[in-house]
PDB file of C-alpha atoms in Angstrom:
ATOM      1  CA  MET O   1      13.487 -23.487   5.477  1.00  0.00           C
ATOM      2  CA  VAL O   2      11.114 -26.414   4.991  1.00  0.00           C
ATOM      3  CA  CYS O   3       9.966 -25.992   8.582  1.00  0.00           C
ATOM      4  CA  GLU O   4       9.266 -22.287   7.962  1.00  0.00           C
ATOM      5  CA  GLU O   5       7.220 -23.121   4.874  1.00  0.00           C
ATOM      6  CA  GLU O   6       5.231 -25.725   6.796  1.00  0.00           C
ATOM      7  CA  MET O   7       4.520 -23.209   9.563  1.00  0.00           C
ATOM      8  CA  LEU O   8       3.467 -20.627   6.973  1.00  0.00           C
ATOM      9  CA  ILE O   9       1.107 -23.063   5.227  1.00  0.00           C
ATOM     10  CA  GLU O  10      -0.330 -24.174   8.573  1.00  0.00           C
ATOM     11  CA  LYS O  11      -1.008 -20.564   9.598  1.00  0.00           C
ATOM     12  CA  VAL O  12      -2.589 -19.700   6.232  1.00  0.00           C
ATOM     13  CA  CYS O  13      -4.821 -22.795   6.373  1.00  0.00           C
ATOM     14  CA  GLU O  14      -5.838 -21.957   9.934  1.00  0.00           C
ATOM     15  CA  LEU O  15      -6.827 -18.426   8.902  1.00  0.00           C
ATOM     16  CA  TYR O  16      -8.637 -19.797   5.843  1.00  0.00           C
ATOM     17  CA  GLU O  17     -10.793 -21.991   8.089  1.00  0.00           C
ATOM     18  CA  GLN O  18     -11.732 -18.994  10.228  1.00  0.00           C
ATOM     19  CA  ILE O  19     -12.371 -16.682   7.254  1.00  0.00           C
ATOM     20  CA  SER O  20     -14.409 -19.240   5.319  1.00  0.00           C
ATOM     21  CA  SER O  21     -16.667 -19.777   8.335  1.00  0.00           C
ATOM     22  CA  LEU O  22     -17.605 -16.092   8.579  1.00  0.00           C
ATOM     23  CA  GLU O  23     -21.255 -15.283   7.879  1.00  0.00           C
ATOM     24  CA  SER O  24     -20.279 -12.123   5.986  1.00  0.00           C
ATOM     25  CA  LEU O  25     -17.073 -10.659   4.546  1.00  0.00           C
ATOM     26  CA  LYS O  26     -18.314  -7.076   4.837  1.00  0.00           C
ATOM     27  CA  PRO O  27     -16.109  -4.803   6.968  1.00  0.00           C
ATOM     28  CA  SER O  28     -16.371  -5.543  10.675  1.00  0.00           C
ATOM     29  CA  LYS O  29     -13.977  -5.851  13.583  1.00  0.00           C
ATOM     30  CA  ASN O  30     -13.626  -9.621  13.171  1.00  0.00           C
ATOM     31  CA  VAL O  31     -13.309  -9.542   9.371  1.00  0.00           C
ATOM     32  CA  ASP O  32     -10.722  -6.767   9.525  1.00  0.00           C
ATOM     33  CA  MET O  33      -8.714  -8.604  12.191  1.00  0.00           C
ATOM     34  CA  LEU O  34      -8.603 -11.906  10.281  1.00  0.00           C
ATOM     35  CA  PHE O  35      -7.615 -10.356   6.958  1.00  0.00           C
ATOM     36  CA  THR O  36      -4.995  -8.197   8.664  1.00  0.00           C
ATOM     37  CA  GLN O  37      -3.523 -11.365  10.188  1.00  0.00           C
ATOM     38  CA  LEU O  38      -3.584 -13.049   6.789  1.00  0.00           C
ATOM     39  CA  VAL O  39      -1.803 -10.146   5.093  1.00  0.00           C
ATOM     40  CA  LEU O  40       0.822  -9.906   7.852  1.00  0.00           C
ATOM     41  CA  THR O  41       1.417 -13.656   7.514  1.00  0.00           C
ATOM     42  CA  CYS O  42       1.908 -13.485   3.754  1.00  0.00           C
ATOM     43  CA  ILE O  43       3.838 -10.218   3.345  1.00  0.00           C
ATOM     44  CA  PRO O  44       7.321 -11.264   4.569  1.00  0.00           C
ATOM     45  CA  PRO O  45       9.540 -12.422   1.666  1.00  0.00           C
ATOM     46  CA  SER O  46       9.292 -16.181   1.267  1.00  0.00           C
ATOM     47  CA  PRO O  47      10.845 -18.659  -1.180  1.00  0.00           C
ATOM     48  CA  ILE O  48       7.635 -20.697  -1.235  1.00  0.00           C
ATOM     49  CA  ASP O  49       6.469 -21.789  -4.696  1.00  0.00           C
ATOM     50  CA  VAL O  50       2.676 -22.083  -4.632  1.00  0.00           C
ATOM     51  CA  THR O  51       2.676 -24.167  -7.822  1.00  0.00           C
ATOM     52  CA  LYS O  52       4.391 -26.992  -5.913  1.00  0.00           C
ATOM     53  CA  LEU O  53       1.867 -27.185  -3.065  1.00  0.00           C
ATOM     54  CA  ASP O  54      -0.165 -30.351  -2.670  1.00  0.00           C
ATOM     55  CA  LYS O  55      -3.634 -30.503  -4.176  1.00  0.00           C
ATOM     56  CA  THR O  56      -5.484 -29.783  -0.921  1.00  0.00           C
ATOM     57  CA  VAL O  57      -3.474 -26.622  -0.223  1.00  0.00           C
ATOM     58  CA  GLN O  58      -3.831 -25.577  -3.875  1.00  0.00           C
ATOM     59  CA  GLU O  59      -7.616 -25.762  -3.499  1.00  0.00           C
ATOM     60  CA  ILE O  60      -7.478 -23.781  -0.249  1.00  0.00           C
ATOM     61  CA  ARG O  61      -5.340 -21.136  -1.975  1.00  0.00           C
ATOM     62  CA  SER O  62      -7.813 -20.908  -4.861  1.00  0.00           C
ATOM     63  CA  HIS O  63     -10.759 -20.470  -2.471  1.00  0.00           C
ATOM     64  CA  LEU O  64      -8.801 -18.016  -0.331  1.00  0.00           C
ATOM     65  CA  ILE O  65      -8.064 -15.774  -3.325  1.00  0.00           C
ATOM     66  CA  ARG O  66     -11.788 -15.660  -4.069  1.00  0.00           C
ATOM     67  CA  LEU O  67     -12.584 -14.811  -0.464  1.00  0.00           C
ATOM     68  CA  CYS O  68      -9.941 -12.064  -0.511  1.00  0.00           C
ATOM     69  CA  GLY O  69     -11.470 -10.696  -3.710  1.00  0.00           C
ATOM     70  CA  GLU O  70     -14.951 -10.685  -2.218  1.00  0.00           C
ATOM     71  CA  ALA O  71     -13.752  -9.005   0.981  1.00  0.00           C
ATOM     72  CA  GLU O  72     -11.775  -6.421  -0.993  1.00  0.00           C
ATOM     73  CA  GLY O  73     -14.872  -5.634  -3.038  1.00  0.00           C
ATOM     74  CA  HIS O  74     -16.942  -5.097   0.122  1.00  0.00           C
ATOM     75  CA  LEU O  75     -14.199  -2.924   1.647  1.00  0.00           C
ATOM     76  CA  GLU O  76     -13.940  -0.720  -1.446  1.00  0.00           C
ATOM     77  CA  THR O  77     -17.729  -0.370  -1.708  1.00  0.00           C
ATOM     78  CA  HIS O  78     -17.921   0.564   1.978  1.00  0.00           C
ATOM     79  CA  TYR O  79     -15.331   3.333   1.683  1.00  0.00           C
ATOM     80  CA  SER O  80     -16.516   4.508  -1.717  1.00  0.00           C
ATOM     81  CA  THR O  81     -19.994   5.017  -0.224  1.00  0.00           C
ATOM     82  CA  ILE O  82     -18.549   7.013   2.682  1.00  0.00           C
ATOM     83  CA  LEU O  83     -16.377   9.106   0.367  1.00  0.00           C
ATOM     84  CA  GLY O  84     -19.316   9.717  -1.962  1.00  0.00           C
ATOM     85  CA  SER O  85     -21.170  11.442   0.872  1.00  0.00           C
ATOM     86  CA  TYR O  86     -18.612  14.290   0.934  1.00  0.00           C
ATOM     87  CA  ASP O  87     -18.953  17.370  -1.262  1.00  0.00           C
ATOM     88  CA  ASN O  88     -15.386  16.832  -2.487  1.00  0.00           C
ATOM     89  CA  PRO O  89     -14.600  13.116  -2.094  1.00  0.00           C
ATOM     90  CA  LEU O  90     -11.071  13.404  -3.507  1.00  0.00           C
ATOM     91  CA  ASP O  91     -10.082  15.594  -0.524  1.00  0.00           C
ATOM     92  CA  HIS O  92     -10.765  12.705   1.846  1.00  0.00           C
ATOM     93  CA  LEU O  93      -9.166   9.693   0.129  1.00  0.00           C
ATOM     94  CA  ASN O  94      -6.838   9.165   3.084  1.00  0.00           C
ATOM     95  CA  ILE O  95      -9.727   7.751   5.134  1.00  0.00           C
ATOM     96  CA  PHE O  96      -9.272   4.549   3.093  1.00  0.00           C
ATOM     97  CA  PRO O  97      -6.865   2.478   5.228  1.00  0.00           C
ATOM     98  CA  TYR O  98      -4.708   1.366   2.276  1.00  0.00           C
ATOM     99  CA  TYR O  99      -4.526   4.701   0.473  1.00  0.00           C
ATOM    100  CA  SER O 100      -0.800   5.095   1.229  1.00  0.00           C
ATOM    101  CA  ASN O 101      -0.188   1.718  -0.454  1.00  0.00           C
ATOM    102  CA  TYR O 102      -1.905   2.987  -3.597  1.00  0.00           C
ATOM    103  CA  LEU O 103       0.263   6.110  -3.554  1.00  0.00           C
ATOM    104  CA  LYS O 104       3.379   3.918  -3.427  1.00  0.00           C
ATOM    105  CA  LEU O 105       2.059   1.499  -6.040  1.00  0.00           C
ATOM    106  CA  GLY O 106       1.071   4.388  -8.325  1.00  0.00           C
ATOM    107  CA  LEU O 107       4.568   5.890  -8.116  1.00  0.00           C
ATOM    108  CA  LEU O 108       6.144   2.477  -8.685  1.00  0.00           C
ATOM    109  CA  GLU O 109       3.992   1.691 -11.727  1.00  0.00           C
ATOM    110  CA  PHE O 110       4.506   5.166 -13.179  1.00  0.00           C
ATOM    111  CA  THR O 111       8.282   4.777 -12.767  1.00  0.00           C
ATOM    112  CA  ILE O 112       8.229   1.404 -14.522  1.00  0.00           C
ATOM    113  CA  LEU O 113       5.905   2.705 -17.237  1.00  0.00           C
ATOM    114  CA  SER O 114       8.206   5.692 -17.834  1.00  0.00           C
ATOM    115  CA  GLN O 115      11.133   3.345 -18.484  1.00  0.00           C
ATOM    116  CA  HIS O 116       9.309   1.666 -21.365  1.00  0.00           C
ATOM    117  CA  CYS O 117       6.986   4.344 -22.766  1.00  0.00           C
ATOM    118  CA  THR O 118       8.461   6.741 -25.328  1.00  0.00           C
ATOM    119  CA  HIS O 119       5.787   9.413 -24.830  1.00  0.00           C
ATOM    120  CA  VAL O 120       3.065  10.441 -22.377  1.00  0.00           C
ATOM    121  CA  PRO O 121       0.057   8.237 -23.160  1.00  0.00           C
ATOM    122  CA  THR O 122      -3.093  10.029 -24.291  1.00  0.00           C
ATOM    123  CA  LYS O 123      -5.491   7.227 -23.308  1.00  0.00           C
ATOM    124  CA  ILE O 124      -5.135   4.486 -20.717  1.00  0.00           C
ATOM    125  CA  ALA O 125      -7.625   1.699 -20.033  1.00  0.00           C
ATOM    126  CA  PHE O 126      -7.978   0.219 -16.562  1.00  0.00           C
ATOM    127  CA  VAL O 127      -9.750  -3.146 -16.560  1.00  0.00           C
ATOM    128  CA  GLY O 128     -11.467  -4.007 -13.273  1.00  0.00           C
ATOM    129  CA  SER O 129     -11.535  -0.507 -11.790  1.00  0.00           C
ATOM    130  CA  GLY O 130     -14.180  -1.246  -9.142  1.00  0.00           C
ATOM    131  CA  PRO O 131     -16.068   1.208  -6.889  1.00  0.00           C
ATOM    132  CA  LEU O 132     -12.863   2.852  -5.627  1.00  0.00           C
ATOM    133  CA  PRO O 133     -10.608   3.353  -8.692  1.00  0.00           C
ATOM    134  CA  LEU O 134      -7.606   4.586  -6.746  1.00  0.00           C
ATOM    135  CA  THR O 135      -4.979   3.558  -9.288  1.00  0.00           C
ATOM    136  CA  SER O 136      -6.598   5.678 -11.994  1.00  0.00           C
ATOM    137  CA  ILE O 137      -7.168   8.547  -9.569  1.00  0.00           C
ATOM    138  CA  VAL O 138      -3.574   8.506  -8.258  1.00  0.00           C
ATOM    139  CA  LEU O 139      -2.027   8.249 -11.712  1.00  0.00           C
ATOM    140  CA  ALA O 140      -4.316  10.925 -13.176  1.00  0.00           C
ATOM    141  CA  SER O 141      -3.805  13.318 -10.246  1.00  0.00           C
ATOM    142  CA  ASN O 142      -0.120  12.832  -9.431  1.00  0.00           C
ATOM    143  CA  HIS O 143       1.666  11.481 -12.493  1.00  0.00           C
ATOM    144  CA  LEU O 144      -0.272  11.792 -15.757  1.00  0.00           C
ATOM    145  CA  PRO O 145      -2.148  15.130 -15.606  1.00  0.00           C
ATOM    146  CA  SER O 146      -3.102  15.198 -19.296  1.00  0.00           C
ATOM    147  CA  THR O 147      -4.034  11.527 -19.805  1.00  0.00           C
ATOM    148  CA  THR O 148      -7.628  10.287 -20.080  1.00  0.00           C
ATOM    149  CA  PHE O 149      -8.434   7.120 -18.120  1.00  0.00           C
ATOM    150  CA  HIS O 150     -11.106   4.725 -19.375  1.00  0.00           C
ATOM    151  CA  ASN O 151     -12.221   2.506 -16.493  1.00  0.00           C
ATOM    152  CA  TYR O 152     -13.930  -0.803 -17.228  1.00  0.00           C
ATOM    153  CA  ASP O 153     -16.036  -2.741 -14.751  1.00  0.00           C
ATOM    154  CA  MET O 154     -18.919  -5.176 -15.188  1.00  0.00           C
ATOM    155  CA  ASP O 155     -20.763  -3.922 -12.094  1.00  0.00           C
ATOM    156  CA  PRO O 156     -23.009  -0.883 -12.748  1.00  0.00           C
ATOM    157  CA  LEU O 157     -23.160  -0.080  -9.020  1.00  0.00           C
ATOM    158  CA  ALA O 158     -19.355  -0.035  -8.819  1.00  0.00           C
ATOM    159  CA  ASN O 159     -19.190   2.414 -11.709  1.00  0.00           C
ATOM    160  CA  SER O 160     -21.943   4.543 -10.194  1.00  0.00           C
ATOM    161  CA  ASN O 161     -20.010   4.793  -6.916  1.00  0.00           C
ATOM    162  CA  ALA O 162     -16.748   5.487  -8.740  1.00  0.00           C
ATOM    163  CA  THR O 163     -18.303   8.204 -10.909  1.00  0.00           C
ATOM    164  CA  ARG O 164     -19.594   9.966  -7.796  1.00  0.00           C
ATOM    165  CA  LEU O 165     -16.021  10.247  -6.463  1.00  0.00           C
ATOM    166  CA  VAL O 166     -14.781  12.332  -9.400  1.00  0.00           C
ATOM    167  CA  SER O 167     -17.963  14.099 -10.568  1.00  0.00           C
ATOM    168  CA  SER O 168     -17.342  17.202  -8.427  1.00  0.00           C
ATOM    169  CA  ASP O 169     -13.738  17.585  -9.576  1.00  0.00           C
ATOM    170  CA  PRO O 170     -13.488  19.904 -12.623  1.00  0.00           C
ATOM    171  CA  ASP O 171     -10.403  18.115 -13.954  1.00  0.00           C
ATOM    172  CA  LEU O 172     -10.902  14.412 -13.229  1.00  0.00           C
ATOM    173  CA  SER O 173     -14.595  14.501 -14.122  1.00  0.00           C
ATOM    174  CA  LYS O 174     -13.447  15.139 -17.698  1.00  0.00           C
ATOM    175  CA  ARG O 175     -10.536  12.685 -17.733  1.00  0.00           C
ATOM    176  CA  MET O 176     -12.111   9.696 -15.947  1.00  0.00           C
ATOM    177  CA  VAL O 177     -14.522   7.758 -18.172  1.00  0.00           C
ATOM    178  CA  PHE O 178     -16.444   4.707 -16.929  1.00  0.00           C
ATOM    179  CA  HIS O 179     -17.649   1.778 -19.054  1.00  0.00           C
ATOM    180  CA  THR O 180     -20.003  -0.860 -17.654  1.00  0.00           C
ATOM    181  CA  THR O 181     -19.074  -3.871 -19.741  1.00  0.00           C
ATOM    182  CA  ASP O 182     -17.182  -7.162 -19.774  1.00  0.00           C
ATOM    183  CA  ILE O 183     -13.757  -6.520 -21.306  1.00  0.00           C
ATOM    184  CA  LEU O 184     -14.178  -9.759 -23.305  1.00  0.00           C
ATOM    185  CA  ASP O 185     -16.946  -7.961 -25.204  1.00  0.00           C
ATOM    186  CA  VAL O 186     -14.621  -5.094 -26.154  1.00  0.00           C
ATOM    187  CA  SER O 187     -12.575  -5.674 -29.298  1.00  0.00           C
ATOM    188  CA  ASN O 188     -11.850  -2.749 -31.626  1.00  0.00           C
ATOM    189  CA  GLY O 189     -12.180  -0.296 -28.740  1.00  0.00           C
ATOM    190  CA  LEU O 190      -9.032  -1.710 -27.150  1.00  0.00           C
ATOM    191  CA  LYS O 191      -6.945  -0.473 -30.072  1.00  0.00           C
ATOM    192  CA  GLU O 192      -7.470   3.122 -28.864  1.00  0.00           C
ATOM    193  CA  TYR O 193      -5.287   2.669 -25.777  1.00  0.00           C
ATOM    194  CA  GLU O 194      -1.524   3.034 -25.600  1.00  0.00           C
ATOM    195  CA  VAL O 195      -1.536   1.363 -22.170  1.00  0.00           C
ATOM    196  CA  VAL O 196      -3.930  -1.179 -20.667  1.00  0.00           C
ATOM    197  CA  TYR O 197      -3.910  -1.956 -16.932  1.00  0.00           C
ATOM    198  CA  LEU O 198      -5.298  -5.289 -15.747  1.00  0.00           C
ATOM    199  CA  ALA O 199      -6.368  -5.364 -12.090  1.00  0.00           C
ATOM    200  CA  ALA O 200      -5.074  -8.192  -9.925  1.00  0.00           C
ATOM    201  CA  LEU O 201      -8.495  -9.725  -9.281  1.00  0.00           C
ATOM    202  CA  VAL O 202      -9.735  -9.701 -12.881  1.00  0.00           C
ATOM    203  CA  GLY O 203      -9.576 -13.390 -13.716  1.00  0.00           C
ATOM    204  CA  MET O 204      -9.544 -15.150 -10.353  1.00  0.00           C
ATOM    205  CA  ASP O 205      -8.048 -18.402 -11.647  1.00  0.00           C
ATOM    206  CA  LYS O 206      -5.362 -19.140 -14.225  1.00  0.00           C
ATOM    207  CA  GLU O 207      -7.834 -20.113 -16.953  1.00  0.00           C
ATOM    208  CA  GLY O 208      -9.893 -16.947 -16.488  1.00  0.00           C
ATOM    209  CA  LYS O 209      -6.814 -14.724 -16.350  1.00  0.00           C
ATOM    210  CA  ASN O 210      -5.292 -16.313 -19.449  1.00  0.00           C
ATOM    211  CA  ARG O 211      -8.568 -15.967 -21.367  1.00  0.00           C
ATOM    212  CA  ILE O 212      -8.493 -12.216 -20.709  1.00  0.00           C
ATOM    213  CA  ILE O 213      -4.780 -11.915 -21.537  1.00  0.00           C
ATOM    214  CA  ASP O 214      -5.309 -13.760 -24.837  1.00  0.00           C
ATOM    215  CA  HIS O 215      -8.236 -11.443 -25.643  1.00  0.00           C
ATOM    216  CA  LEU O 216      -6.065  -8.395 -24.958  1.00  0.00           C
ATOM    217  CA  ALA O 217      -3.265  -9.841 -27.112  1.00  0.00           C
ATOM    218  CA  LYS O 218      -5.710 -10.274 -29.956  1.00  0.00           C
ATOM    219  CA  ASN O 219      -7.299  -6.812 -29.730  1.00  0.00           C
ATOM    220  CA  MET O 220      -4.794  -4.323 -28.303  1.00  0.00           C
ATOM    221  CA  ALA O 221      -2.904  -2.077 -30.703  1.00  0.00           C
ATOM    222  CA  PRO O 222       0.484  -3.399 -31.869  1.00  0.00           C
ATOM    223  CA  GLY O 223       3.188  -1.968 -29.629  1.00  0.00           C
ATOM    224  CA  ALA O 224       0.747  -1.028 -26.847  1.00  0.00           C
ATOM    225  CA  LEU O 225       1.810  -1.717 -23.262  1.00  0.00           C
ATOM    226  CA  LEU O 226       0.069  -4.053 -20.823  1.00  0.00           C
ATOM    227  CA  MET O 227       0.507  -3.489 -17.077  1.00  0.00           C
ATOM    228  CA  LEU O 228      -0.538  -6.380 -14.862  1.00  0.00           C
ATOM    229  CA  ARG O 229      -0.513  -7.118 -11.168  1.00  0.00           C
ATOM    230  CA  SER O 230       0.739 -10.460  -9.974  1.00  0.00           C
ATOM    231  CA  ALA O 231       1.991 -11.949  -6.707  1.00  0.00           C
ATOM    232  CA  HIS O 232       5.200 -13.586  -5.541  1.00  0.00           C
ATOM    233  CA  GLY O 233       6.096 -15.982  -2.736  1.00  0.00           C
ATOM    234  CA  ALA O 234       3.535 -16.227   0.078  1.00  0.00           C
ATOM    235  CA  ARG O 235       1.690 -13.207  -1.339  1.00  0.00           C
ATOM    236  CA  ALA O 236       0.341 -15.640  -3.941  1.00  0.00           C
ATOM    237  CA  PHE O 237      -2.081 -16.838  -1.247  1.00  0.00           C
ATOM    238  CA  LEU O 238      -3.765 -13.423  -1.607  1.00  0.00           C
ATOM    239  CA  TYR O 239      -3.700 -12.782  -5.363  1.00  0.00           C
ATOM    240  CA  PRO O 240      -3.436 -14.765  -8.607  1.00  0.00           C
ATOM    241  CA  VAL O 241       0.023 -15.232 -10.123  1.00  0.00           C
ATOM    242  CA  VAL O 242       0.795 -14.188 -13.705  1.00  0.00           C
ATOM    243  CA  GLU O 243       3.900 -15.876 -15.079  1.00  0.00           C
ATOM    244  CA  PRO O 244       5.800 -14.354 -18.021  1.00  0.00           C
ATOM    245  CA  CYS O 245       5.002 -17.511 -20.002  1.00  0.00           C
ATOM    246  CA  ASP O 246       1.269 -16.747 -19.622  1.00  0.00           C
ATOM    247  CA  LEU O 247       1.676 -13.614 -21.732  1.00  0.00           C
ATOM    248  CA  ARG O 248       1.325 -15.143 -25.170  1.00  0.00           C
ATOM    249  CA  GLY O 249       1.525 -12.459 -27.845  1.00  0.00           C
ATOM    250  CA  PHE O 250       3.444 -10.054 -25.606  1.00  0.00           C
ATOM    251  CA  GLU O 251       7.105  -9.271 -25.059  1.00  0.00           C
ATOM    252  CA  VAL O 252       7.640  -9.168 -21.292  1.00  0.00           C
ATOM    253  CA  LEU O 253       9.746  -6.115 -20.450  1.00  0.00           C
ATOM    254  CA  SER O 254      10.093  -6.340 -16.678  1.00  0.00           C
ATOM    255  CA  VAL O 255       8.731  -7.979 -13.545  1.00  0.00           C
ATOM    256  CA  PHE O 256       8.980  -6.228 -10.198  1.00  0.00           C
ATOM    257  CA  HIS O 257       8.472  -7.924  -6.818  1.00  0.00           C
ATOM    258  CA  PRO O 258       8.088  -5.388  -3.976  1.00  0.00           C
ATOM    259  CA  THR O 259       9.346  -6.388  -0.546  1.00  0.00           C
ATOM    260  CA  ASP O 260       7.484  -3.739   1.457  1.00  0.00           C
ATOM    261  CA  GLU O 261       3.793  -3.357   2.292  1.00  0.00           C
ATOM    262  CA  VAL O 262       2.874  -3.026  -1.399  1.00  0.00           C
ATOM    263  CA  ILE O 263       1.606  -6.565  -1.967  1.00  0.00           C
ATOM    264  CA  ASN O 264       1.272  -6.855  -5.728  1.00  0.00           C
ATOM    265  CA  SER O 265       4.086  -7.593  -8.118  1.00  0.00           C
ATOM    266  CA  VAL O 266       4.061  -5.475 -11.273  1.00  0.00           C
ATOM    267  CA  VAL O 267       4.519  -6.913 -14.765  1.00  0.00           C
ATOM    268  CA  ILE O 268       4.850  -4.781 -17.891  1.00  0.00           C
ATOM    269  CA  ALA O 269       4.713  -6.224 -21.394  1.00  0.00           C
ATOM    270  CA  ARG O 270       4.477  -4.898 -24.938  1.00  0.00           C
ATOM    271  CA  LYS O 271       2.207  -6.367 -27.559  1.00  0.00           C
ATOM    272  CA  TYR O 272       4.244  -7.635 -30.467  1.00  0.00           C
ATOM    273  CA  PRO O 273       3.991  -5.350 -33.517  1.00  0.00           C
ATOM    274  CA  GLN O 274       2.855  -8.378 -35.522  1.00  0.00           C
ATOM    275  CA  PRO O 275       2.352 -12.093 -34.895  1.00  0.00           C
ATOM    276  CA  VAL O 276       5.747 -13.749 -34.488  1.00  0.00           C
ATOM    277  CA  PRO O 277       6.046 -17.163 -36.177  1.00  0.00           C
ATOM    278  CA  MET O 278       7.765 -19.754 -34.022  1.00  0.00           C
ATOM    279  CA  HIS O 279      10.207 -20.823 -36.727  1.00  0.00           C
ATOM    280  CA  SER O 280      11.397 -17.270 -37.418  1.00  0.00           C
ATOM    281  CA  LEU O 281      12.266 -16.801 -33.749  1.00  0.00           C
ATOM    282  CA  ASP O 282      14.263 -20.011 -33.755  1.00  0.00           C
ATOM    283  CA  GLN O 283      16.127 -18.872 -36.867  1.00  0.00           C
ATOM    284  CA  GLN O 284      17.038 -15.614 -35.138  1.00  0.00           C
ATOM    285  CA  GLY O 285      18.529 -17.560 -32.268  1.00  0.00           C
ATOM    286  CA  LEU O 286      16.437 -15.562 -29.794  1.00  0.00           C
ATOM    287  CA  ALA O 287      13.748 -18.125 -29.085  1.00  0.00           C
ATOM    288  CA  SER O 288      14.810 -18.832 -25.532  1.00  0.00           C
ATOM    289  CA  MET O 289      14.661 -15.120 -24.727  1.00  0.00           C
ATOM    290  CA  ILE O 290      11.535 -13.803 -26.415  1.00  0.00           C
ATOM    291  CA  LEU O 291       9.175 -16.661 -27.122  1.00  0.00           C
ATOM    292  CA  PRO O 292       5.834 -15.418 -25.805  1.00  0.00           C
ATOM    293  CA  ASN O 293       4.855 -18.825 -24.450  1.00  0.00           C
ATOM    294  CA  LYS O 294       8.164 -19.904 -22.988  1.00  0.00           C
ATOM    295  CA  CYS O 295       9.429 -19.063 -19.506  1.00  0.00           C
ATOM    296  CA  SER O 296      13.074 -18.111 -19.744  1.00  0.00           C
ATOM    297  CA  GLU O 297      15.877 -17.541 -17.323  1.00  0.00           C
ATOM    298  CA  ILE O 298      15.770 -14.202 -15.530  1.00  0.00           C
ATOM    299  CA  GLN O 299      18.411 -11.897 -14.223  1.00  0.00           C
ATOM    300  CA  ALA O 300      17.766  -9.698 -11.207  1.00  0.00           C
ATOM    301  CA  PHE O 301      19.085  -6.272 -10.390  1.00  0.00           C
ATOM    302  CA  ASN O 302      17.900  -3.503  -8.125  1.00  0.00           C
ATOM    303  CA  PRO O 303      17.791  -0.030  -9.721  1.00  0.00           C
ATOM    304  CA  LEU O 304      15.022   1.398  -7.518  1.00  0.00           C
ATOM    305  CA  ASN O 305      16.286  -0.077  -4.230  1.00  0.00           C
ATOM    306  CA  HIS O 306      12.683  -1.017  -3.497  1.00  0.00           C
ATOM    307  CA  GLY O 307      12.640  -4.754  -4.107  1.00  0.00           C
ATOM    308  CA  ASN O 308      13.702  -6.968  -6.966  1.00  0.00           C
ATOM    309  CA  ILE O 309      13.179  -5.738 -10.498  1.00  0.00           C
ATOM    310  CA  ILE O 310      13.567  -8.579 -12.931  1.00  0.00           C
ATOM    311  CA  GLU O 311      14.251  -7.230 -16.380  1.00  0.00           C
ATOM    312  CA  GLU O 312      12.987 -10.189 -18.314  1.00  0.00           C
ATOM    313  CA  LEU O 313      13.266 -10.560 -22.039  1.00  0.00           C
ATOM    314  CA  ALA O 314      14.272  -6.880 -22.467  1.00  0.00           C
ATOM    315  CA  ILE O 315      15.770  -7.487 -25.883  1.00  0.00           C
ATOM    316  CA  GLU O 316      15.921  -3.845 -26.960  1.00  0.00           C
ATOM    317  CA  GLU O 317      17.881  -2.761 -23.889  1.00  0.00           C
ATOM    318  CA  GLN O 318      20.284  -5.703 -24.139  1.00  0.00           C
ATOM    319  CA  LEU O 319      21.063  -5.036 -27.774  1.00  0.00           C
ATOM    320  CA  LEU O 320      21.575  -1.271 -27.501  1.00  0.00           C
TER     321      LEU O 320
END
C-alpha cells in the first residue's frame, strides 16, 4: 500500500512538473493530454491522506489545484464561447466533453438534496457559477423546473458568457439570474435562499474556503441548506478538501464520496437555527456528534450503490 502511494505521488509530481512548465493552460492537444493523464491518475479510489504528505508535496498539491482551476476556467470559457455562437446553445451542451459528468453530478446532488429538503426550494444560490453554469442549468432543466437560480461570479465576462447560453430559452432566461459580485460582499441577500451551492474552486486554499464558509454561516437564513463540493483520496490533488469540522455554524447532514468518473465529493449541511453555545451541547451529551467545529466518528452505508455515503451527524434521522 505504501509502495502504491509512493508511485501515485511520484506520478502526480511528474505531471505537475510538466503542467507547470506549459506556456499556456488554454485548451490544446498537449494541455488536454496532460490533464487527462492527471485525472486518470487521481480518479481510482485511494486511501491516501493528503493532510499527511510532507511539506514539499503539500506545496505541489496547493499549486496543482490552482493550475487545475485555471485550466478549468479556460476550458469552460472556450466551450461557453462556442456554445454562445449557436442560436439555441442549450441544444448543444453535449459538445462539452464533461457534460455527462454534470448530468450524473446533478442527479446525485438532487437526490441528496431531496433527502434533506422538506419542500421544493423557490430560490437557490450558486456561488462560483463561471462562464458555463452547467450545475444550475442541469438542475433547473431536469430536476427543479420551478426554482429560480441566482448565480454569483466575480468575473463580468464569465457572467456575460453564461447569460448568452440561456438568453434564447424562454424558460431558463427567466429563472437564471446572474450577479457579478464577490460573495463576501453579499450579506442580507443570502437570507433569501433556501439552498446555497458552493463551487469546488471557490476558495482555492483552506483559509480562503473557510473564510467563505464562515461568511455563509453568518449570513444564510437559519435552517437553510449548504451544498459543497469536496474531494477524497487522490482526487484531493485536483480540488480542495472540505472537512466536516470546517463547517462551523452548520450541522453536517451527509458526505458522499463517488467512486466513478464524477470527481467531486458532495457535502450537505444545514445552518443551525440559532447559535449553539458550546456548554449547552455538552450538557445535552451530544457534543461529540454535532459540535460544528469538531470532527466526529463517521459511519458508512451505501443506499445509492454509487459510492460511499457517509451520513455524518444526522441527529434527526438517528433520533426518529
